[in-house]
Short mmCIF file of N, CA and C in Angstrom, two decimals:
data_model
loop_
_atom_site.label_atom_id
_atom_site.label_comp_id
_atom_site.label_asym_id
_atom_site.label_seq_id
_atom_site.Cartn_x
_atom_site.Cartn_y
_atom_site.Cartn_z
N MET A 16 0.62 -0.86 -0.16
CA MET A 16 0.12 0.12 0.04
C MET A 16 0.86 1.30 0.13
N ASN A 17 0.00 2.49 -0.65
CA ASN A 17 0.58 3.57 -0.48
C ASN A 17 0.23 4.50 0.41
N CYS A 18 1.23 5.65 1.04
CA CYS A 18 0.95 6.25 1.65
C CYS A 18 0.17 7.62 0.94
N PRO A 19 -1.41 8.05 1.49
CA PRO A 19 -1.97 9.02 0.63
C PRO A 19 -1.42 10.41 0.81
N SER A 20 -0.49 10.58 1.84
CA SER A 20 0.24 12.20 1.83
C SER A 20 1.57 12.12 1.07
N CYS A 21 2.18 11.48 1.70
CA CYS A 21 3.86 11.25 0.66
C CYS A 21 4.10 10.73 -0.50
N GLY A 22 3.20 9.72 -0.62
CA GLY A 22 3.08 8.34 -1.44
C GLY A 22 4.29 7.45 -1.58
N ASN A 23 4.95 7.21 -0.43
CA ASN A 23 5.75 6.32 0.02
C ASN A 23 5.32 5.00 0.24
N GLN A 24 6.20 3.66 -0.46
CA GLN A 24 5.69 2.42 -0.12
C GLN A 24 5.49 2.04 1.40
N VAL A 25 4.00 1.27 2.12
CA VAL A 25 4.28 1.17 3.39
C VAL A 25 3.67 0.14 3.41
N ALA A 26 4.05 -0.91 4.35
CA ALA A 26 3.61 -2.47 4.87
C ALA A 26 2.36 -2.30 4.83
N ASP A 27 1.49 -3.07 4.39
CA ASP A 27 -0.31 -3.25 4.69
C ASP A 27 -0.47 -3.47 6.30
N GLY A 28 -0.95 -2.99 6.67
CA GLY A 28 -1.62 -2.98 8.78
C GLY A 28 -0.72 -1.57 9.44
N SER A 29 0.08 -1.19 8.68
CA SER A 29 0.50 0.09 9.76
C SER A 29 -0.56 0.98 9.78
N ALA A 30 -0.24 1.93 10.57
CA ALA A 30 -1.36 2.51 11.41
C ALA A 30 -0.91 4.16 10.83
N ASN A 31 0.37 4.20 11.04
CA ASN A 31 0.88 5.38 10.31
C ASN A 31 2.05 5.26 9.24
N CYS A 32 2.22 6.28 8.36
CA CYS A 32 3.24 6.68 7.38
C CYS A 32 4.86 6.43 8.28
N PRO A 33 6.09 5.46 7.78
CA PRO A 33 6.87 5.84 8.55
C PRO A 33 7.87 6.89 8.45
N VAL A 34 7.55 7.40 6.99
CA VAL A 34 8.38 8.28 6.47
C VAL A 34 7.95 9.91 6.92
N CYS A 35 6.62 10.02 6.88
CA CYS A 35 5.62 11.72 7.11
C CYS A 35 4.91 11.42 8.27
N GLY A 36 4.77 9.98 8.45
CA GLY A 36 3.77 9.95 10.32
C GLY A 36 2.56 9.80 10.00
N ALA A 37 2.06 10.26 8.82
CA ALA A 37 0.56 10.59 8.42
C ALA A 37 -0.09 9.11 8.60
N PRO A 38 -1.63 9.38 9.09
CA PRO A 38 -2.36 8.14 9.68
C PRO A 38 -2.44 7.39 8.25
N LEU A 39 -2.49 5.86 8.43
CA LEU A 39 -2.89 5.42 6.70
C LEU A 39 -4.45 4.93 6.92
N MET A 40 -5.01 4.82 6.17
CA MET A 40 -6.49 4.61 5.74
C MET A 40 -6.39 2.77 5.46
N ALA A 41 -7.28 2.28 6.11
CA ALA A 41 -7.86 0.73 5.89
C ALA A 41 -9.11 0.63 4.82
N PRO A 42 -8.74 -0.62 4.15
CA PRO A 42 -10.68 -0.23 2.93
C PRO A 42 -11.54 -0.24 3.71
N GLY A 43 -12.02 0.98 2.73
CA GLY A 43 -13.26 1.58 3.44
C GLY A 43 -13.66 2.62 4.04
N GLY A 44 -12.31 3.16 4.35
CA GLY A 44 -12.11 5.05 4.50
C GLY A 44 -11.93 5.20 5.80
N MET A 45 -12.03 4.12 6.58
CA MET A 45 -11.65 4.28 8.51
C MET A 45 -10.49 4.20 8.28
N PRO A 46 -9.33 4.94 9.07
CA PRO A 46 -8.14 4.58 9.33
C PRO A 46 -7.88 3.65 10.09
N GLN A 47 -6.88 2.93 9.91
CA GLN A 47 -6.27 1.64 10.34
C GLN A 47 -6.17 1.99 12.08
N GLY A 48 -6.57 0.63 12.07
CA GLY A 48 -6.76 0.82 13.97
C GLY A 48 -8.23 0.91 14.41
N GLY A 49 -9.50 1.86 13.31
CA GLY A 49 -10.64 1.85 13.64
C GLY A 49 -11.25 3.40 14.27
N ALA A 50 -9.78 3.94 14.86
CA ALA A 50 -10.51 5.25 15.33
C ALA A 50 -10.92 6.49 14.45
N PRO A 51 -11.84 6.87 14.20
CA PRO A 51 -12.03 8.13 13.60
C PRO A 51 -10.62 9.39 12.83
N MET A 52 -10.24 9.13 11.68
CA MET A 52 -9.17 9.95 11.60
C MET A 52 -9.46 11.89 11.98
N GLN A 53 -8.61 12.70 12.31
CA GLN A 53 -8.75 13.96 12.15
C GLN A 53 -8.06 14.77 11.52
N PRO A 54 -8.33 15.58 10.88
CA PRO A 54 -7.78 16.40 10.22
C PRO A 54 -6.33 16.83 10.05
N GLN A 55 -5.38 16.49 9.28
CA GLN A 55 -4.34 17.01 9.77
C GLN A 55 -3.95 18.01 8.93
N TYR A 56 -3.55 19.22 9.73
CA TYR A 56 -3.41 20.86 9.15
C TYR A 56 -1.86 20.79 8.86
N GLN A 57 -1.41 21.23 8.32
CA GLN A 57 0.12 21.76 7.75
C GLN A 57 0.53 23.11 7.88
N ALA A 58 1.34 22.79 8.82
CA ALA A 58 1.55 25.36 8.71
C ALA A 58 2.32 25.84 7.32
N ALA A 59 2.40 26.49 6.70
CA ALA A 59 2.81 26.88 5.15
C ALA A 59 4.25 27.04 5.25
N PRO A 60 5.03 26.32 4.50
CA PRO A 60 6.23 26.57 4.56
C PRO A 60 6.47 28.25 4.71
N GLN A 61 7.59 28.28 5.61
CA GLN A 61 7.66 29.57 5.89
C GLN A 61 9.28 29.84 4.85
N GLY A 62 9.45 29.62 3.65
CA GLY A 62 10.78 30.05 2.86
C GLY A 62 11.30 31.39 2.95
N GLY A 63 10.11 32.70 2.78
CA GLY A 63 10.75 33.71 3.43
C GLY A 63 11.71 34.19 4.66
N GLY A 64 11.20 33.63 5.47
CA GLY A 64 12.16 33.75 7.30
C GLY A 64 13.67 33.98 6.37
N LYS A 65 14.07 33.09 5.94
CA LYS A 65 15.51 33.09 5.92
C LYS A 65 16.07 34.48 5.04
N LYS A 66 15.42 34.13 3.70
CA LYS A 66 15.82 35.57 2.85
C LYS A 66 15.46 37.02 3.18
N THR A 67 14.80 36.51 4.42
CA THR A 67 14.18 38.34 5.08
C THR A 67 15.25 38.41 6.04
N GLY A 68 16.01 37.61 6.61
CA GLY A 68 16.60 37.86 7.97
C GLY A 68 18.14 38.07 6.94
N LEU A 69 18.36 37.75 5.88
CA LEU A 69 19.00 38.08 5.03
C LEU A 69 19.69 39.11 4.50
N ILE A 70 18.25 39.54 4.03
CA ILE A 70 18.18 40.98 3.58
C ILE A 70 18.12 42.35 4.53
N ILE A 71 17.76 41.72 6.25
CA ILE A 71 18.21 42.78 6.93
C ILE A 71 19.50 42.55 7.52
N GLY A 72 20.36 41.31 7.51
CA GLY A 72 21.28 41.48 8.04
C GLY A 72 22.32 42.45 6.76
N ILE A 73 22.33 42.37 5.28
CA ILE A 73 22.82 42.91 4.33
C ILE A 73 22.61 44.23 4.63
N ALA A 74 21.25 44.80 5.00
CA ALA A 74 20.87 45.99 5.02
C ALA A 74 21.72 46.56 6.51
N VAL A 75 21.84 46.37 7.96
CA VAL A 75 22.64 46.46 8.56
C VAL A 75 23.88 46.77 8.44
N ALA A 76 24.54 46.11 7.71
CA ALA A 76 25.99 45.66 7.51
C ALA A 76 26.31 46.96 6.23
N ALA A 77 25.24 47.23 5.61
CA ALA A 77 25.72 48.64 4.74
C ALA A 77 25.65 49.49 5.34
N VAL A 78 24.98 50.02 5.99
CA VAL A 78 24.54 50.98 7.09
C VAL A 78 25.89 51.53 8.28
N VAL A 79 26.42 50.09 8.58
CA VAL A 79 27.26 50.46 9.64
C VAL A 79 28.50 50.86 8.42
N VAL A 80 28.73 50.14 7.62
CA VAL A 80 29.88 50.38 6.57
C VAL A 80 29.98 51.84 6.11
N ILE A 81 28.66 52.33 5.48
CA ILE A 81 28.38 54.20 5.18
C ILE A 81 28.89 54.76 6.71
N ALA A 82 28.32 54.57 7.40
CA ALA A 82 28.99 55.16 8.99
C ALA A 82 30.17 55.51 8.94
N LEU A 83 30.95 54.03 9.04
CA LEU A 83 32.19 53.96 8.87
C LEU A 83 33.05 54.87 8.07
N ILE A 84 32.65 54.60 6.82
CA ILE A 84 33.15 55.45 5.65
C ILE A 84 32.95 57.09 6.06
N VAL A 85 31.73 57.60 6.70
CA VAL A 85 31.47 58.98 6.73
C VAL A 85 32.17 59.44 8.06
N CYS A 86 32.69 58.23 8.76
CA CYS A 86 33.46 58.92 9.99
C CYS A 86 34.65 59.47 9.97
N PHE A 87 35.35 58.08 8.93
CA PHE A 87 36.44 58.68 8.42
C PHE A 87 36.90 59.81 7.88
N ALA A 88 35.85 60.20 6.90
CA ALA A 88 35.70 61.18 6.02
C ALA A 88 35.69 62.13 6.50
N LEU A 89 34.97 62.58 7.72
CA LEU A 89 35.11 63.76 8.53
C LEU A 89 36.43 63.37 9.49
N GLY A 90 36.93 62.53 9.95
CA GLY A 90 38.21 62.47 10.48
C GLY A 90 38.08 62.15 11.78
N LEU A 91 36.69 61.39 12.50
CA LEU A 91 36.32 61.44 13.64
C LEU A 91 36.97 60.72 14.13
N PHE A 92 37.96 59.29 13.67
CA PHE A 92 38.58 58.40 14.40
C PHE A 92 40.31 58.77 13.88
N SER A 93 40.41 60.14 13.83
CA SER A 93 41.77 60.31 13.49
C SER A 93 42.28 60.57 14.70
N SER A 94 43.83 59.94 14.29
CA SER A 94 44.90 60.22 15.65
C SER A 94 44.98 61.78 16.10
N LYS A 95 44.81 62.43 14.40
CA LYS A 95 45.19 64.10 14.79
C LYS A 95 44.45 64.85 15.98
N ASN A 96 42.97 64.27 15.93
CA ASN A 96 42.13 64.35 17.04
C ASN A 96 42.69 64.83 18.17
N GLY A 97 42.10 66.05 18.83
CA GLY A 97 42.74 66.46 20.35
C GLY A 97 43.23 67.82 20.48
N LYS A 98 43.82 67.50 21.89
CA LYS A 98 44.42 69.36 22.51
C LYS A 98 45.66 69.30 21.93
N TYR A 99 46.43 70.11 21.56
CA TYR A 99 47.58 70.83 21.10
C TYR A 99 47.93 72.05 21.63
N VAL A 100 49.05 71.91 22.58
CA VAL A 100 49.58 73.25 22.94
C VAL A 100 51.07 73.69 22.65
N CYS A 101 51.04 74.94 22.68
CA CYS A 101 52.30 75.21 22.21
C CYS A 101 53.03 76.26 23.79
N ASP A 102 54.12 75.93 24.16
CA ASP A 102 54.72 76.39 25.02
C ASP A 102 56.02 77.08 25.07
N ASP A 103 56.05 77.49 23.72
CA ASP A 103 56.83 78.64 22.96
C ASP A 103 56.90 80.17 23.92
N TYR A 104 55.37 80.16 24.11
CA TYR A 104 55.32 81.59 24.69
C TYR A 104 55.17 81.52 26.15
N SER A 105 55.31 80.33 26.89
CA SER A 105 54.56 80.41 28.57
C SER A 105 55.72 81.15 29.39
N ALA A 106 56.77 81.48 28.84
CA ALA A 106 57.46 82.26 30.22
C ALA A 106 57.18 83.39 29.41
N TYR A 107 56.19 84.14 28.72
CA TYR A 107 55.95 85.49 28.47
C TYR A 107 54.26 85.66 29.00
N GLY A 108 54.01 84.71 29.58
CA GLY A 108 52.79 84.48 30.76
C GLY A 108 51.54 84.38 29.56
N MET A 109 51.80 83.55 28.64
CA MET A 109 50.89 83.51 27.39
C MET A 109 50.81 81.96 27.13
N GLU A 110 49.22 81.50 27.14
CA GLU A 110 49.06 80.02 27.02
C GLU A 110 48.68 80.03 25.62
N LEU A 111 48.78 79.43 24.98
CA LEU A 111 48.39 78.93 23.47
C LEU A 111 47.98 77.44 23.55
N SER A 112 46.86 77.27 22.97
CA SER A 112 45.91 75.79 22.64
C SER A 112 45.18 75.72 21.42
N LEU A 113 45.45 74.57 20.63
CA LEU A 113 44.67 74.01 19.42
C LEU A 113 43.96 72.87 19.59
N GLU A 114 42.94 73.07 19.21
CA GLU A 114 41.82 71.98 19.84
C GLU A 114 41.49 71.33 18.36
N VAL A 115 41.69 70.06 17.61
CA VAL A 115 41.51 69.39 16.34
C VAL A 115 40.88 68.75 16.59
N LYS A 116 39.06 68.94 15.88
CA LYS A 116 38.07 67.55 15.64
C LYS A 116 37.60 67.72 14.45
N GLY A 117 38.36 66.66 13.75
CA GLY A 117 38.03 66.04 12.41
C GLY A 117 38.74 67.62 11.13
N SER A 118 38.17 67.88 10.96
CA SER A 118 38.51 68.75 9.77
C SER A 118 38.00 70.39 10.63
N LYS A 119 37.51 70.47 11.62
CA LYS A 119 37.56 71.75 12.36
C LYS A 119 38.75 71.95 13.35
N PHE A 120 38.96 73.37 13.75
CA PHE A 120 39.92 73.83 14.80
C PHE A 120 39.44 74.98 15.92
N THR A 121 39.95 75.18 16.72
CA THR A 121 39.43 75.97 17.42
C THR A 121 41.01 76.21 18.34
N MET A 122 41.10 77.77 17.81
CA MET A 122 42.49 78.19 18.74
C MET A 122 42.41 79.20 20.10
N THR A 123 42.92 78.61 21.04
CA THR A 123 42.52 79.77 22.18
C THR A 123 43.98 80.31 22.86
N VAL A 124 43.66 82.02 22.51
CA VAL A 124 45.09 82.54 22.95
C VAL A 124 44.78 82.85 24.86
N ASN A 125 45.09 82.60 25.89
CA ASN A 125 45.16 83.28 27.20
C ASN A 125 46.82 84.31 27.42
N ALA A 126 46.34 85.58 27.48
CA ALA A 126 46.90 86.55 27.78
C ALA A 126 46.94 87.93 28.10
N PHE A 127 47.78 87.99 29.21
CA PHE A 127 47.45 89.43 30.05
C PHE A 127 45.87 89.13 30.90
N GLY A 128 45.52 88.07 30.87
CA GLY A 128 43.99 87.97 31.37
C GLY A 128 42.98 88.13 30.53
N GLU A 129 43.42 88.13 29.40
CA GLU A 129 42.56 87.98 28.40
C GLU A 129 42.61 86.98 27.61
N THR A 130 41.32 86.34 27.23
CA THR A 130 41.33 85.05 26.04
C THR A 130 40.48 85.31 24.76
N GLU A 131 41.29 84.81 24.22
CA GLU A 131 40.76 84.96 22.49
C GLU A 131 40.95 83.90 21.95
N THR A 132 39.61 83.60 21.40
CA THR A 132 39.70 82.14 20.58
C THR A 132 39.01 82.23 19.21
N THR A 133 39.57 81.51 17.91
CA THR A 133 39.50 81.79 16.85
C THR A 133 39.11 80.13 16.07
N GLU A 134 37.53 80.11 14.86
CA GLU A 134 37.68 79.27 14.56
C GLU A 134 38.03 78.63 12.99
N GLY A 135 38.33 77.69 12.86
CA GLY A 135 38.45 77.82 11.15
C GLY A 135 38.15 76.19 10.92
N THR A 136 38.92 75.52 9.50
CA THR A 136 38.96 74.73 9.61
C THR A 136 40.54 73.99 9.08
N ILE A 137 40.62 72.79 9.44
CA ILE A 137 42.42 72.30 9.20
C ILE A 137 42.28 71.48 8.21
N LYS A 138 43.63 71.35 7.27
CA LYS A 138 43.21 69.88 6.20
C LYS A 138 44.89 69.29 6.50
N PHE A 139 44.94 68.33 6.74
CA PHE A 139 46.42 67.30 6.76
C PHE A 139 46.28 66.71 5.25
N LYS A 140 47.24 67.17 4.84
CA LYS A 140 48.15 66.46 3.66
C LYS A 140 49.40 65.90 3.97
N GLY A 141 49.64 64.52 4.36
CA GLY A 141 50.73 63.86 4.59
C GLY A 141 51.27 64.86 5.86
N ASP A 142 52.43 65.28 5.34
CA ASP A 142 53.45 66.17 6.51
C ASP A 142 52.63 67.67 6.68
N LYS A 143 52.06 68.04 5.67
CA LYS A 143 51.56 69.73 5.61
C LYS A 143 50.72 69.47 5.82
N VAL A 144 50.04 70.66 6.52
CA VAL A 144 48.88 71.26 7.21
C VAL A 144 48.31 72.74 6.62
N GLU A 145 47.09 72.95 6.36
CA GLU A 145 46.62 74.20 6.11
C GLU A 145 45.52 74.58 7.34
N LEU A 146 45.54 75.69 7.58
CA LEU A 146 44.42 75.98 8.69
C LEU A 146 43.84 77.42 8.13
N THR A 147 42.63 77.62 7.94
CA THR A 147 41.96 78.66 7.47
C THR A 147 40.87 78.84 8.34
N ALA A 148 41.14 80.29 8.42
CA ALA A 148 39.97 81.15 9.49
C ALA A 148 39.99 82.47 8.95
N GLU A 149 38.47 83.00 8.99
CA GLU A 149 38.50 84.37 8.53
C GLU A 149 39.03 84.84 7.04
N GLY A 150 38.93 83.71 6.47
CA GLY A 150 39.50 84.12 5.01
C GLY A 150 40.97 83.73 4.86
N ASP A 151 41.72 83.93 5.61
CA ASP A 151 43.39 83.52 5.51
C ASP A 151 43.24 82.08 6.10
N THR A 152 44.63 81.73 4.87
CA THR A 152 45.13 80.30 5.09
C THR A 152 46.99 80.86 5.92
N ILE A 153 46.59 79.96 6.35
CA ILE A 153 48.17 79.59 7.08
C ILE A 153 48.49 78.18 6.78
N GLU A 154 50.04 77.72 6.08
CA GLU A 154 50.45 76.46 6.24
C GLU A 154 51.56 76.28 7.02
N GLY A 155 51.56 75.08 7.47
CA GLY A 155 52.41 74.65 8.29
C GLY A 155 53.19 73.05 8.10
N THR A 156 53.48 72.56 9.33
CA THR A 156 53.67 70.82 9.03
C THR A 156 53.36 70.30 10.36
N TYR A 157 52.69 69.03 9.81
CA TYR A 157 52.62 68.00 11.23
C TYR A 157 53.53 67.21 10.99
N SER A 158 54.13 66.78 12.23
CA SER A 158 54.85 65.89 12.20
C SER A 158 54.31 64.83 13.01
N LYS A 159 53.91 63.36 12.18
CA LYS A 159 53.77 62.16 13.13
C LYS A 159 54.45 61.57 14.35
N LYS A 160 55.79 61.35 14.33
CA LYS A 160 56.31 61.19 15.09
C LYS A 160 56.27 62.21 16.43
N ASP A 161 56.73 63.35 16.44
CA ASP A 161 56.31 64.44 17.45
C ASP A 161 54.82 64.43 17.84
N LYS A 162 53.67 63.94 17.08
CA LYS A 162 52.61 64.21 17.23
C LYS A 162 52.39 66.03 17.53
N SER A 163 52.92 66.70 16.53
CA SER A 163 53.06 68.40 16.91
C SER A 163 52.36 69.17 15.61
N ILE A 164 51.93 69.92 15.93
CA ILE A 164 51.70 70.91 14.17
C ILE A 164 52.64 72.29 14.88
N THR A 165 53.31 72.63 13.51
CA THR A 165 54.29 73.75 13.42
C THR A 165 53.74 74.67 12.63
N PHE A 166 53.44 76.02 12.93
CA PHE A 166 53.45 76.80 11.55
C PHE A 166 53.18 77.89 12.22
N GLU A 167 53.90 79.35 11.66
CA GLU A 167 54.26 80.72 11.70
C GLU A 167 55.29 80.84 13.02
N GLY A 168 56.14 79.92 13.02
CA GLY A 168 57.31 79.59 14.18
C GLY A 168 56.66 79.25 15.58
N MET A 169 55.75 78.97 15.65
CA MET A 169 55.01 78.28 17.14
C MET A 169 54.67 76.68 17.15
N THR A 170 55.18 75.92 17.47
CA THR A 170 55.06 74.37 17.86
C THR A 170 53.84 74.11 18.99
N PHE A 171 52.87 73.14 18.27
CA PHE A 171 51.96 73.04 19.32
C PHE A 171 51.87 71.41 19.48
N LYS A 172 52.33 70.94 20.65
CA LYS A 172 52.45 69.73 20.80
C LYS A 172 51.00 69.09 21.67
N LYS A 173 50.75 67.99 21.34
CA LYS A 173 49.44 66.94 21.30
C LYS A 173 50.02 66.63 22.95
N LYS A 174 48.85 66.92 23.34
CA LYS A 174 48.66 66.19 24.96
C LYS A 174 47.73 65.04 25.10
#
């Protein structure tokens, strides 16, 4: 006899199919063993679950990659970010500092009880540095070894 559910060959007298587990019918329409047969329902296959998870995983990975590219482009992970201090004029009572955040800088000068700040953009090109503020550009150098920025005779060392 063949299983009405999966079509596999089943030994006569078996109550259930050994392959799919479906109850088998005896001649006359009653299940083997005489008990009335209950309808068997199977959930529809969920083939889309794996594909949906894969699509979500790819989308999340793409967002992370784009975020990292943007952060590197803005210099947010740059080792050049941070506070640099110029000690060249400290003997004269002046404190000069340069705060670098990505492509932006803030220079602070404390002298004779007065504080002045200047903000602008900074570009690192190898060992060259360009600071631009209020329409003026100053060129200088960057030392990776010393972690310092030098321009206009002043050297700012990273703290």
